[in-house]
PDB file of C-alpha atoms in Angstrom:
ATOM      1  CA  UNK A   1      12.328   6.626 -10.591  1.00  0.00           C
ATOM      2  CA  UNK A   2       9.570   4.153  -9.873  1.00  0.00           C
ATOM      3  CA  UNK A   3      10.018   2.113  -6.691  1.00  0.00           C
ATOM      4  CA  UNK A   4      13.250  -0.033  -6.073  1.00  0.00           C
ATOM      5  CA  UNK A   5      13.609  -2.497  -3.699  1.00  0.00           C
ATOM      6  CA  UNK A   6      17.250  -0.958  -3.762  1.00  0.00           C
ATOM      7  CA  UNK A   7      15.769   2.397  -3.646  1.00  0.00           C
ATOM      8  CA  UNK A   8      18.300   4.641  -1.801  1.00  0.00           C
ATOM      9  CA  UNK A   9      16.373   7.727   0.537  1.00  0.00           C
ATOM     10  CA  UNK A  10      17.551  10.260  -1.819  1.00  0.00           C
ATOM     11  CA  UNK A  11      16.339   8.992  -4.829  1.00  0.00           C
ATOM     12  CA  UNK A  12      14.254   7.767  -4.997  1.00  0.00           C
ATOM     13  CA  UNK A  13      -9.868  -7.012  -5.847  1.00  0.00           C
ATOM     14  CA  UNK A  14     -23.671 -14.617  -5.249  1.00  0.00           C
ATOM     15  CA  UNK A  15     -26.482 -13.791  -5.648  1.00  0.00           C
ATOM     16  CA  UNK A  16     -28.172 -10.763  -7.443  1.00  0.00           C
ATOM     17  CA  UNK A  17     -29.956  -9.686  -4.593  1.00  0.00           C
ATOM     18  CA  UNK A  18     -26.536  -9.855  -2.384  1.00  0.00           C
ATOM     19  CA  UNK A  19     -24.685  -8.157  -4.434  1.00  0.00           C
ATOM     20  CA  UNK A  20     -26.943  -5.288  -5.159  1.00  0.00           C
ATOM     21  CA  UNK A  21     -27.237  -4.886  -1.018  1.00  0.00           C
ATOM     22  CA  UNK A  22     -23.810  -5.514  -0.468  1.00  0.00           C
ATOM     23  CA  UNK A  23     -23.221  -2.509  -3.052  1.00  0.00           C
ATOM     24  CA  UNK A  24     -25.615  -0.091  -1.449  1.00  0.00           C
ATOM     25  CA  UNK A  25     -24.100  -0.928   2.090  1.00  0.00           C
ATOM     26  CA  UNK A  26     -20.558  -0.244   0.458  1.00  0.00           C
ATOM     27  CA  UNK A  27     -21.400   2.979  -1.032  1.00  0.00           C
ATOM     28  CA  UNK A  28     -22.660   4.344   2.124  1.00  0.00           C
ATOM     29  CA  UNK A  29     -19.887   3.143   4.293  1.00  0.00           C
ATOM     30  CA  UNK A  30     -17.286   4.661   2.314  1.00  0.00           C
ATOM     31  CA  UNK A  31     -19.313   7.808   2.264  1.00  0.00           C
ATOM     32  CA  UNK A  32     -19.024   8.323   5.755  1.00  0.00           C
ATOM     33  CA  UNK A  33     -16.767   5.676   7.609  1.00  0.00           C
ATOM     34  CA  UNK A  34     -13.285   7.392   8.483  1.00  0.00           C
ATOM     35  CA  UNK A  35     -13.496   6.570  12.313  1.00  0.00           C
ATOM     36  CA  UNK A  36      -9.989   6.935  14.462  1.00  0.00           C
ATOM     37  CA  UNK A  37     -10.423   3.055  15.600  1.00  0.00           C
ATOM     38  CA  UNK A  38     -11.242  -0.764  13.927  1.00  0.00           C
ATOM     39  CA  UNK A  39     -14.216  -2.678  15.576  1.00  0.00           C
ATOM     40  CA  UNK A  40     -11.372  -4.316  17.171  1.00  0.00           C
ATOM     41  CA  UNK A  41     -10.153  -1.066  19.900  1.00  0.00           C
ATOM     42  CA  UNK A  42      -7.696  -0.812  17.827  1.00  0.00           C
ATOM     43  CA  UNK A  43      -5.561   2.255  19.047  1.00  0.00           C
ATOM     44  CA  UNK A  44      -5.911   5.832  17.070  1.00  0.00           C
ATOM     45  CA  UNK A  45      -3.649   6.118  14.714  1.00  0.00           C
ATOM     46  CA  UNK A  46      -0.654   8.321  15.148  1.00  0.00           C
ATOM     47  CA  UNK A  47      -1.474  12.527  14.379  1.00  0.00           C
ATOM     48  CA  UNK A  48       0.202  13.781  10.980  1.00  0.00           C
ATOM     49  CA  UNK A  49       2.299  16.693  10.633  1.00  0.00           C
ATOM     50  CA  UNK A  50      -0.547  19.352  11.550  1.00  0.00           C
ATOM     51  CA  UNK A  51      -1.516  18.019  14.427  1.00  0.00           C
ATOM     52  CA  UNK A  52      -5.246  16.560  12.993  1.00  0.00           C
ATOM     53  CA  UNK A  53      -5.579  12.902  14.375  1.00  0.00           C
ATOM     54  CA  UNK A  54      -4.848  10.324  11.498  1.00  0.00           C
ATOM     55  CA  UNK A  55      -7.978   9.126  11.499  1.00  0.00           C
ATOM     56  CA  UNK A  56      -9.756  12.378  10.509  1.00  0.00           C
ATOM     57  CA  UNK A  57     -11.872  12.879   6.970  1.00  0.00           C
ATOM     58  CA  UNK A  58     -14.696  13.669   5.760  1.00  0.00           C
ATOM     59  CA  UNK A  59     -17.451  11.544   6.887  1.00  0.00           C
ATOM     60  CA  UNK A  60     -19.269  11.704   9.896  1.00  0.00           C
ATOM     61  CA  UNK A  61     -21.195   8.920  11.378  1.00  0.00           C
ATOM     62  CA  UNK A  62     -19.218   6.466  13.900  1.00  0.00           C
ATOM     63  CA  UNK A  63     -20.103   3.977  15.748  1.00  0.00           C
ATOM     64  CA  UNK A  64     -19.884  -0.181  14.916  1.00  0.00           C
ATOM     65  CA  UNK A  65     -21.573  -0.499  11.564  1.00  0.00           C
ATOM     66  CA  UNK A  66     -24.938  -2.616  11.144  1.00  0.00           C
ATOM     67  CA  UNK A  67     -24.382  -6.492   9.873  1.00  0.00           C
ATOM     68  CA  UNK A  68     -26.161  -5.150   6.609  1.00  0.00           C
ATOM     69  CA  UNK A  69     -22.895  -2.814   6.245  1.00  0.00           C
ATOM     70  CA  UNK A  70     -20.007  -4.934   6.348  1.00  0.00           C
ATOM     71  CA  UNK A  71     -19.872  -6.158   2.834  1.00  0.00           C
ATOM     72  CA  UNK A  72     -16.228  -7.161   3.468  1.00  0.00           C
ATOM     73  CA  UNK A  73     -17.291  -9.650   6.660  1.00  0.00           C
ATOM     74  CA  UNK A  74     -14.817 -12.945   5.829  1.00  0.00           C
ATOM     75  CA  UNK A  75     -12.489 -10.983   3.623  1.00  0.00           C
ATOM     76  CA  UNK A  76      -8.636 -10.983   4.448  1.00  0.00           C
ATOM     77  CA  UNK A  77      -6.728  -8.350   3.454  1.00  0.00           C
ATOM     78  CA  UNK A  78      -2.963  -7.673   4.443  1.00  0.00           C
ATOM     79  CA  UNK A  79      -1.332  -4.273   4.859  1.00  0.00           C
ATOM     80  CA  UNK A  80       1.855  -3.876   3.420  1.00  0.00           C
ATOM     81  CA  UNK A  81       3.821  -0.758   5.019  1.00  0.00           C
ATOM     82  CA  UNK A  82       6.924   0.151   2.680  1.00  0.00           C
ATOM     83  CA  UNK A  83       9.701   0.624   4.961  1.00  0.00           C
ATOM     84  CA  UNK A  84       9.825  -0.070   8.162  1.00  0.00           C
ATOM     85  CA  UNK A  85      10.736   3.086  10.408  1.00  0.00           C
ATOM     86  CA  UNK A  86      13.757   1.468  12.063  1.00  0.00           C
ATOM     87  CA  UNK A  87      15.788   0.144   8.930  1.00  0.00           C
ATOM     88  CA  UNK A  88      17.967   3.063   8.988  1.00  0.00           C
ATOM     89  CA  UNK A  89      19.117   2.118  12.525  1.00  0.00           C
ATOM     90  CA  UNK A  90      19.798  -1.594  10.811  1.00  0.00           C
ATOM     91  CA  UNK A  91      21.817  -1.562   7.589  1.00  0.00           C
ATOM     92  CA  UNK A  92      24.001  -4.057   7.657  1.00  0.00           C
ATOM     93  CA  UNK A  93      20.582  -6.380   8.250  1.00  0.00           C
ATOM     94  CA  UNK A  94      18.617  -4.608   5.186  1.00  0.00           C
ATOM     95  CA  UNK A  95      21.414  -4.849   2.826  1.00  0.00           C
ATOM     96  CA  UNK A  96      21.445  -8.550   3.682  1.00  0.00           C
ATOM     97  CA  UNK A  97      20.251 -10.504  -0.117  1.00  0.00           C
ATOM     98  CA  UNK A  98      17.551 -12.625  -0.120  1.00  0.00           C
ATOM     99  CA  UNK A  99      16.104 -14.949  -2.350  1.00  0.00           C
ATOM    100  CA  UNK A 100      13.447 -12.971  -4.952  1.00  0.00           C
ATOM    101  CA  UNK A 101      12.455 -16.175  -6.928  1.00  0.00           C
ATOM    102  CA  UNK A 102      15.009 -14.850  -9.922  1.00  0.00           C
ATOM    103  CA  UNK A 103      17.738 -13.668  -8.106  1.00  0.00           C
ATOM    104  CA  UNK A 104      18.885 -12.119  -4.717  1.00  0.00           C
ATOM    105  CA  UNK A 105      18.384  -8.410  -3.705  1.00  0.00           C
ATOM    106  CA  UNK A 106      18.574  -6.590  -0.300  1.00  0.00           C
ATOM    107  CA  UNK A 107      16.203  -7.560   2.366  1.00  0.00           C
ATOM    108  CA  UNK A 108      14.883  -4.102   2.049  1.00  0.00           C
ATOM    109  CA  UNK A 109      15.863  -0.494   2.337  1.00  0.00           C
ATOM    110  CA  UNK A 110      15.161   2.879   4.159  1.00  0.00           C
ATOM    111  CA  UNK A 111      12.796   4.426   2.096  1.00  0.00           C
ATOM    112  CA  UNK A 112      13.092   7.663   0.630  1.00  0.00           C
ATOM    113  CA  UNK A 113      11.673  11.128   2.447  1.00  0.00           C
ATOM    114  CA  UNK A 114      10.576  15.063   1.779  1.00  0.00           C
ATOM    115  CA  UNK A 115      13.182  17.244   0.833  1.00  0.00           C
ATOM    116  CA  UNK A 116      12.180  18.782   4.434  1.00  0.00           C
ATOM    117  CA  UNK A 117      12.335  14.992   6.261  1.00  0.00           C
ATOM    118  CA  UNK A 118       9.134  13.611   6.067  1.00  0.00           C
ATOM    119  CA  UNK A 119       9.787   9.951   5.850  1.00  0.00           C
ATOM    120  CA  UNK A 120       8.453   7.533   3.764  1.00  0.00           C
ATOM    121  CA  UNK A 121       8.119   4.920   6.454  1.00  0.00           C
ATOM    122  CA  UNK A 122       6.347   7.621   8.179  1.00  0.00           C
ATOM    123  CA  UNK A 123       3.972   8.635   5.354  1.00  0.00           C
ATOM    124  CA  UNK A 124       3.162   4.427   4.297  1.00  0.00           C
ATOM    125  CA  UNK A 125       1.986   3.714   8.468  1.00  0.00           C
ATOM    126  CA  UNK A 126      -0.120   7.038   8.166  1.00  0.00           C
ATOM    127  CA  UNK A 127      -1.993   5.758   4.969  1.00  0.00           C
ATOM    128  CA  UNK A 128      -1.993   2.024   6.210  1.00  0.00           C
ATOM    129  CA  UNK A 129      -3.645   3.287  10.178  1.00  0.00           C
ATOM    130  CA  UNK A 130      -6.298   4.832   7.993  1.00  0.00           C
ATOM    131  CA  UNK A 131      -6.551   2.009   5.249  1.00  0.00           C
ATOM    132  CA  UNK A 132      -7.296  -0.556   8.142  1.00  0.00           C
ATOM    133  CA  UNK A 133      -9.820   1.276  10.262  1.00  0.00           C
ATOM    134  CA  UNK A 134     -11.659   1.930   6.723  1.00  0.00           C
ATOM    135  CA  UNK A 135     -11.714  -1.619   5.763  1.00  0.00           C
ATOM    136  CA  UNK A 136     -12.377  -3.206   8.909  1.00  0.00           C
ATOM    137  CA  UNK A 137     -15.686  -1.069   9.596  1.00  0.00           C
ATOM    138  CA  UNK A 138     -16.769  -3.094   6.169  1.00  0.00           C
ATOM    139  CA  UNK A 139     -16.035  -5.927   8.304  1.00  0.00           C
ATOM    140  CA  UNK A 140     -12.659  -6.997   6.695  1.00  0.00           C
ATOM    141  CA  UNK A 141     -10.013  -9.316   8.899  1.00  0.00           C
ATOM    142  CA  UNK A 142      -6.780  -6.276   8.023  1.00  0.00           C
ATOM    143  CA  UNK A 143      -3.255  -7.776   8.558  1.00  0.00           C
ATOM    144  CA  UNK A 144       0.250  -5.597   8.862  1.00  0.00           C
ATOM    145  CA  UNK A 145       3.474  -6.966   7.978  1.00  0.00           C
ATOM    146  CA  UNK A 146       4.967  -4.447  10.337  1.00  0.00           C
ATOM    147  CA  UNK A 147       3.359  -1.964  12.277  1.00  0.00           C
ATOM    148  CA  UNK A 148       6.959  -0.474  13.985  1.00  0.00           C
ATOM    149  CA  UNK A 149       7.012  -3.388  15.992  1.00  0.00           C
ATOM    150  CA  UNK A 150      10.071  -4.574  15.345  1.00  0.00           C
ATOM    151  CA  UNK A 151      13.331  -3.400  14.660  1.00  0.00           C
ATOM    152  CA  UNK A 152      13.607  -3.697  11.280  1.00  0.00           C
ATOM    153  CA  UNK A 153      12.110  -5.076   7.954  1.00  0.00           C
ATOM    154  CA  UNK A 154      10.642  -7.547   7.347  1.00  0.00           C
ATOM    155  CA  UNK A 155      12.360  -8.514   4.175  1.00  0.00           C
ATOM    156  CA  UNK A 156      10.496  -8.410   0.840  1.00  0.00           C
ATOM    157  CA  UNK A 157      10.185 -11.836   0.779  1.00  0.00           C
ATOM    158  CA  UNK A 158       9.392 -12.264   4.047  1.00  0.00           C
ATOM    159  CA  UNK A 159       6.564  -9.863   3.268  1.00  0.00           C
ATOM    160  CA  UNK A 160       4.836 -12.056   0.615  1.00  0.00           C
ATOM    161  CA  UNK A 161       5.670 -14.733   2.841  1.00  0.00           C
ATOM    162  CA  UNK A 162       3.189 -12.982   5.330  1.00  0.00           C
ATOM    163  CA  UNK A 163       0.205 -12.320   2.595  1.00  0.00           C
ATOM    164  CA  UNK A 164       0.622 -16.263   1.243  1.00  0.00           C
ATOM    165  CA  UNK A 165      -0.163 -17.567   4.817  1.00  0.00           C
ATOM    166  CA  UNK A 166      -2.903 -15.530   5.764  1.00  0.00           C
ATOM    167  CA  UNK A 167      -4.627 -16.335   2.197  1.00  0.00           C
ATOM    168  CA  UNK A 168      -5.582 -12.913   1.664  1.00  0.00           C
ATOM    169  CA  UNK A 169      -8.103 -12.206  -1.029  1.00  0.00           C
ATOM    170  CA  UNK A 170      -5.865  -8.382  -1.648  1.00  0.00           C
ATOM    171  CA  UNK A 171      -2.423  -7.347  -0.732  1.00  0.00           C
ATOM    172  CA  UNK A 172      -1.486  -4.214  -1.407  1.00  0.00           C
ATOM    173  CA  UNK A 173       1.652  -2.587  -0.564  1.00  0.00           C
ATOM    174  CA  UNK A 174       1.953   0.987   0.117  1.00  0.00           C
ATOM    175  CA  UNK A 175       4.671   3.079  -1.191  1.00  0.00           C
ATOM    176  CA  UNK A 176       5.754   6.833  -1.949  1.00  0.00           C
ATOM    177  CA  UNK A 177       8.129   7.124  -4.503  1.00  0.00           C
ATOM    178  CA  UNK A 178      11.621   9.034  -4.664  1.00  0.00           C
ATOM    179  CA  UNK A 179      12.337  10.615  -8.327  1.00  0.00           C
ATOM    180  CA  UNK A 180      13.342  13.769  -9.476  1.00  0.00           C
ATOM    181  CA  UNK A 181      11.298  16.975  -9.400  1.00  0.00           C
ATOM    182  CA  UNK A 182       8.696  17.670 -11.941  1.00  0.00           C
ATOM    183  CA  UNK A 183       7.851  13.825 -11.811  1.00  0.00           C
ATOM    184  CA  UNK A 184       4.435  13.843 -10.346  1.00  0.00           C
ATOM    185  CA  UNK A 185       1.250  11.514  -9.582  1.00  0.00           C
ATOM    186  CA  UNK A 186       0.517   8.095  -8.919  1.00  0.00           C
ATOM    187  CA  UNK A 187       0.900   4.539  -9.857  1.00  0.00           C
ATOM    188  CA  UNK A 188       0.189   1.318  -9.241  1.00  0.00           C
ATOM    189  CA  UNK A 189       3.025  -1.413  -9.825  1.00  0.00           C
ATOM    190  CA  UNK A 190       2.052  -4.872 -11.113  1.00  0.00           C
ATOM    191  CA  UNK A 191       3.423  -8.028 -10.929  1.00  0.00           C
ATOM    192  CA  UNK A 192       5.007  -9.492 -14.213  1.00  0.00           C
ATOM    193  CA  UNK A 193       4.481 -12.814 -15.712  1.00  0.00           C
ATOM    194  CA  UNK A 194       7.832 -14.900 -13.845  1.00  0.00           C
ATOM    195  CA  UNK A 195       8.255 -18.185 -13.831  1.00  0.00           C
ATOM    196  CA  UNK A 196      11.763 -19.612 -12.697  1.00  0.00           C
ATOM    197  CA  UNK A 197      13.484 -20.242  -9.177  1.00  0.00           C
ATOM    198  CA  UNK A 198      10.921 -20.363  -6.712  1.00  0.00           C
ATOM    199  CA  UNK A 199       9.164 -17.377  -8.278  1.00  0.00           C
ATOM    200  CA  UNK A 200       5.572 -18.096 -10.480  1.00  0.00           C
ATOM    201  CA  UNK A 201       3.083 -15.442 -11.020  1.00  0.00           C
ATOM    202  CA  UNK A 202       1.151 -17.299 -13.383  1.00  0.00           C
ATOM    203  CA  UNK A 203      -2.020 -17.313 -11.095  1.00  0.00           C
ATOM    204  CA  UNK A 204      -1.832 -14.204 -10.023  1.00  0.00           C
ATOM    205  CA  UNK A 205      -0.871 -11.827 -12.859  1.00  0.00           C
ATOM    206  CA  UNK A 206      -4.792 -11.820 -14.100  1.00  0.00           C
ATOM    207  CA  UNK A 207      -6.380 -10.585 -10.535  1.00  0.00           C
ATOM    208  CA  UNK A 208      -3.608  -8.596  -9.320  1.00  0.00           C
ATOM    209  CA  UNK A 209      -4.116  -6.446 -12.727  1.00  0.00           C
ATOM    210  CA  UNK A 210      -7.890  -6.464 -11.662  1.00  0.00           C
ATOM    211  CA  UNK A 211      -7.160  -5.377  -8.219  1.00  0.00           C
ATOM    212  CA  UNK A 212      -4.424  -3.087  -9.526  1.00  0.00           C
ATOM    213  CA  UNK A 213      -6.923  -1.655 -12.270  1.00  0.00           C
ATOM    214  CA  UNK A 214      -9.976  -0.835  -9.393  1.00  0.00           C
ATOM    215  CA  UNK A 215      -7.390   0.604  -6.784  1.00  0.00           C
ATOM    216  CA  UNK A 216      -5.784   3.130 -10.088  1.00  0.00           C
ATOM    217  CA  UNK A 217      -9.506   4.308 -10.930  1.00  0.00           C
ATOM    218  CA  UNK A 218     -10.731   4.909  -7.145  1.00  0.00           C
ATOM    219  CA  UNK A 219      -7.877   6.451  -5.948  1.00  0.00           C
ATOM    220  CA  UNK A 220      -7.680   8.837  -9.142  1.00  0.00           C
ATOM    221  CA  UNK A 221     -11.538   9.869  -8.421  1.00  0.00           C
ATOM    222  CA  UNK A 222     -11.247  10.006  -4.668  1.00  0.00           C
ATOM    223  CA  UNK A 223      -7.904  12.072  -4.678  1.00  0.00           C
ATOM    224  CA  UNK A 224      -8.086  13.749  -7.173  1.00  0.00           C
ATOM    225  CA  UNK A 225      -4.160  12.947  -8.263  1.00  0.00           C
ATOM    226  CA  UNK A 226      -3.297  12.211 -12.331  1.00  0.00           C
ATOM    227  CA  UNK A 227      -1.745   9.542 -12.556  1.00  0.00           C
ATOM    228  CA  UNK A 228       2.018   9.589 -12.724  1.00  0.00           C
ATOM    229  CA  UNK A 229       3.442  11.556 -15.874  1.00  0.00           C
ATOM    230  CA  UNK A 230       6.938   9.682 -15.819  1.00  0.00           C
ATOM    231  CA  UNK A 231       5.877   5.836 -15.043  1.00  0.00           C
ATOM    232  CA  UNK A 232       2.832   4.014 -17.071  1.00  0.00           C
ATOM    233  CA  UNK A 233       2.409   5.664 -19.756  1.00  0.00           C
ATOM    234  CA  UNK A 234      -0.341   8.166 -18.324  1.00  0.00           C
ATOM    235  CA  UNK A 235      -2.417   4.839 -17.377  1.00  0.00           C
ATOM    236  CA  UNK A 236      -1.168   4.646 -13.689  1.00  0.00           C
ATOM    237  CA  UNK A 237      -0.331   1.333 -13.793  1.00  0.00           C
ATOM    238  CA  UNK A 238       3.122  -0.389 -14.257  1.00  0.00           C
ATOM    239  CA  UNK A 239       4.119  -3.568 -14.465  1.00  0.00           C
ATOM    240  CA  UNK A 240       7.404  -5.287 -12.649  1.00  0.00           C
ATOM    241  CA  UNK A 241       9.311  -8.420 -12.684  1.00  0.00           C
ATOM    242  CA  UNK A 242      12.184  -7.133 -10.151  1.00  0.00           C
ATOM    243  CA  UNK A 243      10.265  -6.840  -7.103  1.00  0.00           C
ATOM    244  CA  UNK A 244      10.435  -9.945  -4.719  1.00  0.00           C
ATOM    245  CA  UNK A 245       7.454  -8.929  -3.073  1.00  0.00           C
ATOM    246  CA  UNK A 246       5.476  -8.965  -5.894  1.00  0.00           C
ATOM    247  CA  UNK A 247       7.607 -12.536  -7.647  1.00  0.00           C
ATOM    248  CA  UNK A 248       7.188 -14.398  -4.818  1.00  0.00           C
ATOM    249  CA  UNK A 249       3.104 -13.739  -3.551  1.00  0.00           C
ATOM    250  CA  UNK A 250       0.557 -16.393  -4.234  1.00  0.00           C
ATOM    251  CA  UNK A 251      -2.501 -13.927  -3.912  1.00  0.00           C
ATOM    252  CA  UNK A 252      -3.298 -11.327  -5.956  1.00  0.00           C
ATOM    253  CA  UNK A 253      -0.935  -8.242  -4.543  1.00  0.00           C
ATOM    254  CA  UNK A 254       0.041  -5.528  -6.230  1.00  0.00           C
ATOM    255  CA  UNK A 255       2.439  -1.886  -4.838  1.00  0.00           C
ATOM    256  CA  UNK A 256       0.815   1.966  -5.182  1.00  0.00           C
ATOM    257  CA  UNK A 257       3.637   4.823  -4.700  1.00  0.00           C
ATOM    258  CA  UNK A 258       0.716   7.459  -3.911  1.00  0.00           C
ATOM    259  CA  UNK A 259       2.887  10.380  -5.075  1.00  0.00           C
ATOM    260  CA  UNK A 260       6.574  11.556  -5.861  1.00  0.00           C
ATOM    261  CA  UNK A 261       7.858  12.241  -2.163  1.00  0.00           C
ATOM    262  CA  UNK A 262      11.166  14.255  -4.175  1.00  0.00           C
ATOM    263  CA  UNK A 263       8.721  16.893  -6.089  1.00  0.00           C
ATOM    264  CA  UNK A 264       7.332  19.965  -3.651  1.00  0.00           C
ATOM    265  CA  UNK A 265       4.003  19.916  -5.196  1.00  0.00           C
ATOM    266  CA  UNK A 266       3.376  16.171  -4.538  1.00  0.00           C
ATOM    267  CA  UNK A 267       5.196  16.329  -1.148  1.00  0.00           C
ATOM    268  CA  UNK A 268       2.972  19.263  -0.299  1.00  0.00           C
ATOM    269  CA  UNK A 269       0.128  16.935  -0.789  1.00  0.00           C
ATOM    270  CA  UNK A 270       1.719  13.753   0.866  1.00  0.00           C
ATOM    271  CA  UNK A 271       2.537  15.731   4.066  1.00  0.00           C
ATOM    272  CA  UNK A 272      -1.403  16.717   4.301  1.00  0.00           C
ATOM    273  CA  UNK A 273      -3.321  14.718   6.482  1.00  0.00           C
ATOM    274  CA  UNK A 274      -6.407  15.437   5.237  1.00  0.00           C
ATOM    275  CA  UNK A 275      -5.362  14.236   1.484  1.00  0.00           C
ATOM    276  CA  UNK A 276      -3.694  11.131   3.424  1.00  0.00           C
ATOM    277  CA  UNK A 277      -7.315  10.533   4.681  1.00  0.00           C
ATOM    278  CA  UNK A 278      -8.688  10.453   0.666  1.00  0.00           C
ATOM    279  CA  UNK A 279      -5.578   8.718  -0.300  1.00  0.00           C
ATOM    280  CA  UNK A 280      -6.641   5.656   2.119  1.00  0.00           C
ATOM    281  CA  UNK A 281     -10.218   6.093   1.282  1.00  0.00           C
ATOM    282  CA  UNK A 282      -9.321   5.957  -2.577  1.00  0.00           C
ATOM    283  CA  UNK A 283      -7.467   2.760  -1.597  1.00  0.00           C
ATOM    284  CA  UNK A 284     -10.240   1.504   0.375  1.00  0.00           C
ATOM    285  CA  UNK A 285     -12.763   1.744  -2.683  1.00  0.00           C
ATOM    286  CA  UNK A 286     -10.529   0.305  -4.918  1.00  0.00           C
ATOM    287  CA  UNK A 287      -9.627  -2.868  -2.418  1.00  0.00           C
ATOM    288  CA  UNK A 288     -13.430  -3.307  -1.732  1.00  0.00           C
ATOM    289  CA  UNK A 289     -14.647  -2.753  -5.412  1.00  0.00           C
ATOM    290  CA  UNK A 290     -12.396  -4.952  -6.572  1.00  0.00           C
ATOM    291  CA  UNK A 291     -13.278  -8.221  -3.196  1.00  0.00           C
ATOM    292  CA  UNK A 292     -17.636  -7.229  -4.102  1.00  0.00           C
ATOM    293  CA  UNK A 293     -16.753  -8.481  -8.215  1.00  0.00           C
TER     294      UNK A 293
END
């Protein structure tokens, strides 16, 4: 089923001129720029399941990029994590409700996993390492909401909280999804029209589609992955109005479960390091297509 804030583990976005250069300078960073670190010494990410450091792909060149290629330079854009690694250890504080803007829900939940084990909270700070040291060599300020830094959470609404304060120009939320074999691919979840409570989407429905839209055709070229064949109708996209994340965020945001964690073909590819480094480089494109207009 698509993702749940309730989910249980077993079930699952002028000038010409600047523009133009700012395109070229894009194109050839995300070409080659899969470095292990941010500008910032930020520590290698974590090695995946084979042992290949999480920041490996397929591009070569390292090194701080020129001025002339960091098209992203001023650009804020916050990390979401799904699941924070520790919530199993704390369920009596994830299954405390919060406040979703039209009702109350659990703060959060575990996160689903592999049939073998492989976590989803594992898989999402994989993808996000990768996502950040991608966007920051385009010279974009990258913001966690967790980075298993603390013990638990933080809630979903303490999560849009995060993206509303920093004023990020993209939020997006990273996810594998927990449904039932022979459900396969990717989509992209999109937040509803809501008004009521403390939740209203109205100014963000239009750019979080756009943002949604770019990150659903980058990540389907850079993959390679269909989009999902149970969710969307075929289109990869989906749109929400339960997720508090999503209600209560001020800037465009939107949620991507990158594959179906529960079928053994997608879970193959979700446990590859190699196609996590495409899945955050798919991600990547999308994000910075979508900040460049």
């Amino acid at each position: 089923m698509p993702y749940d804030e309730n989910q249980h583990p077993t079930r699952g976005h002028r000038a010409r001129a600047g523009v133009l250069l700012a395109g070229a300078a894009l194109a050839a960073c995300l070409a080659g720029c899969t470095g292990t670190s941010g500008p910032d010494g930020t520590p290698e990410p974590p090695s995946g399941p084979s042992g290949a450091p999480a920041g490996t792909g397929s591009g070569s060149p390292s090194g701080a990029p020129s001025a002339s290629g960091r098209p992203l330079a001023g650009k804020t854009v916050v990390v979401d994590p799904g699941h924070n690694p520790g919530n199993f250890r704390h369920t009596r504080e994830i299954n405390k409700l919060v406040d979703i803007g039209t009702n109350r829900k659990e703060c959060d939940t575990t996160g689903t996993s592999t049939n073998d084990g492989y976590t989803e909270a594992e898989f999402t700070l994989d993808v996000s390492h990768r996502l950040r040291t991608l966007l920051e060599k385009q010279g974009a300020t990258v913001r966690f909401t967790q980075d298993d830094d603390r013990p638990y959470g933080p809630c979903v609404d303490e999560r849009a909280r995060f993206g509303n304060k920093a004023g990020a120009d993209a939020v997006v939320s990273v996810h594998a999804d927990g449904s039932a074999t022979g459900n396969r691919g990717f989509h992209v979840i999109l937040p509803a029209l809501v008004k009521g409570g403390t939740a209203d989407t109205t100014k963000i429905v239009g750019p979080s589609r756009d943002l949604g839209k770019h990150v659903a055709a980058a990540f389907t070229r850079v993959t390679g992955s269909a989009p999902s064949n149970y969710v969307g109708k075929d289109t990869g996209l989906d749109v929400r109005e339960d997720l508090g994340g999503l209600n209560l965020s001020t800037v465009p945001k939107v949620f991507i479960e990158c594959g179906n964690m529960r079928d053994a073909k997608d879970a193959t590819q979700l446990k590859n390091p190699q196609w996590r480094q495409k899945a955050a480089q798919g991600l990547a494109e999308g994000i910075s297509t979508y900040l460049l207009g």
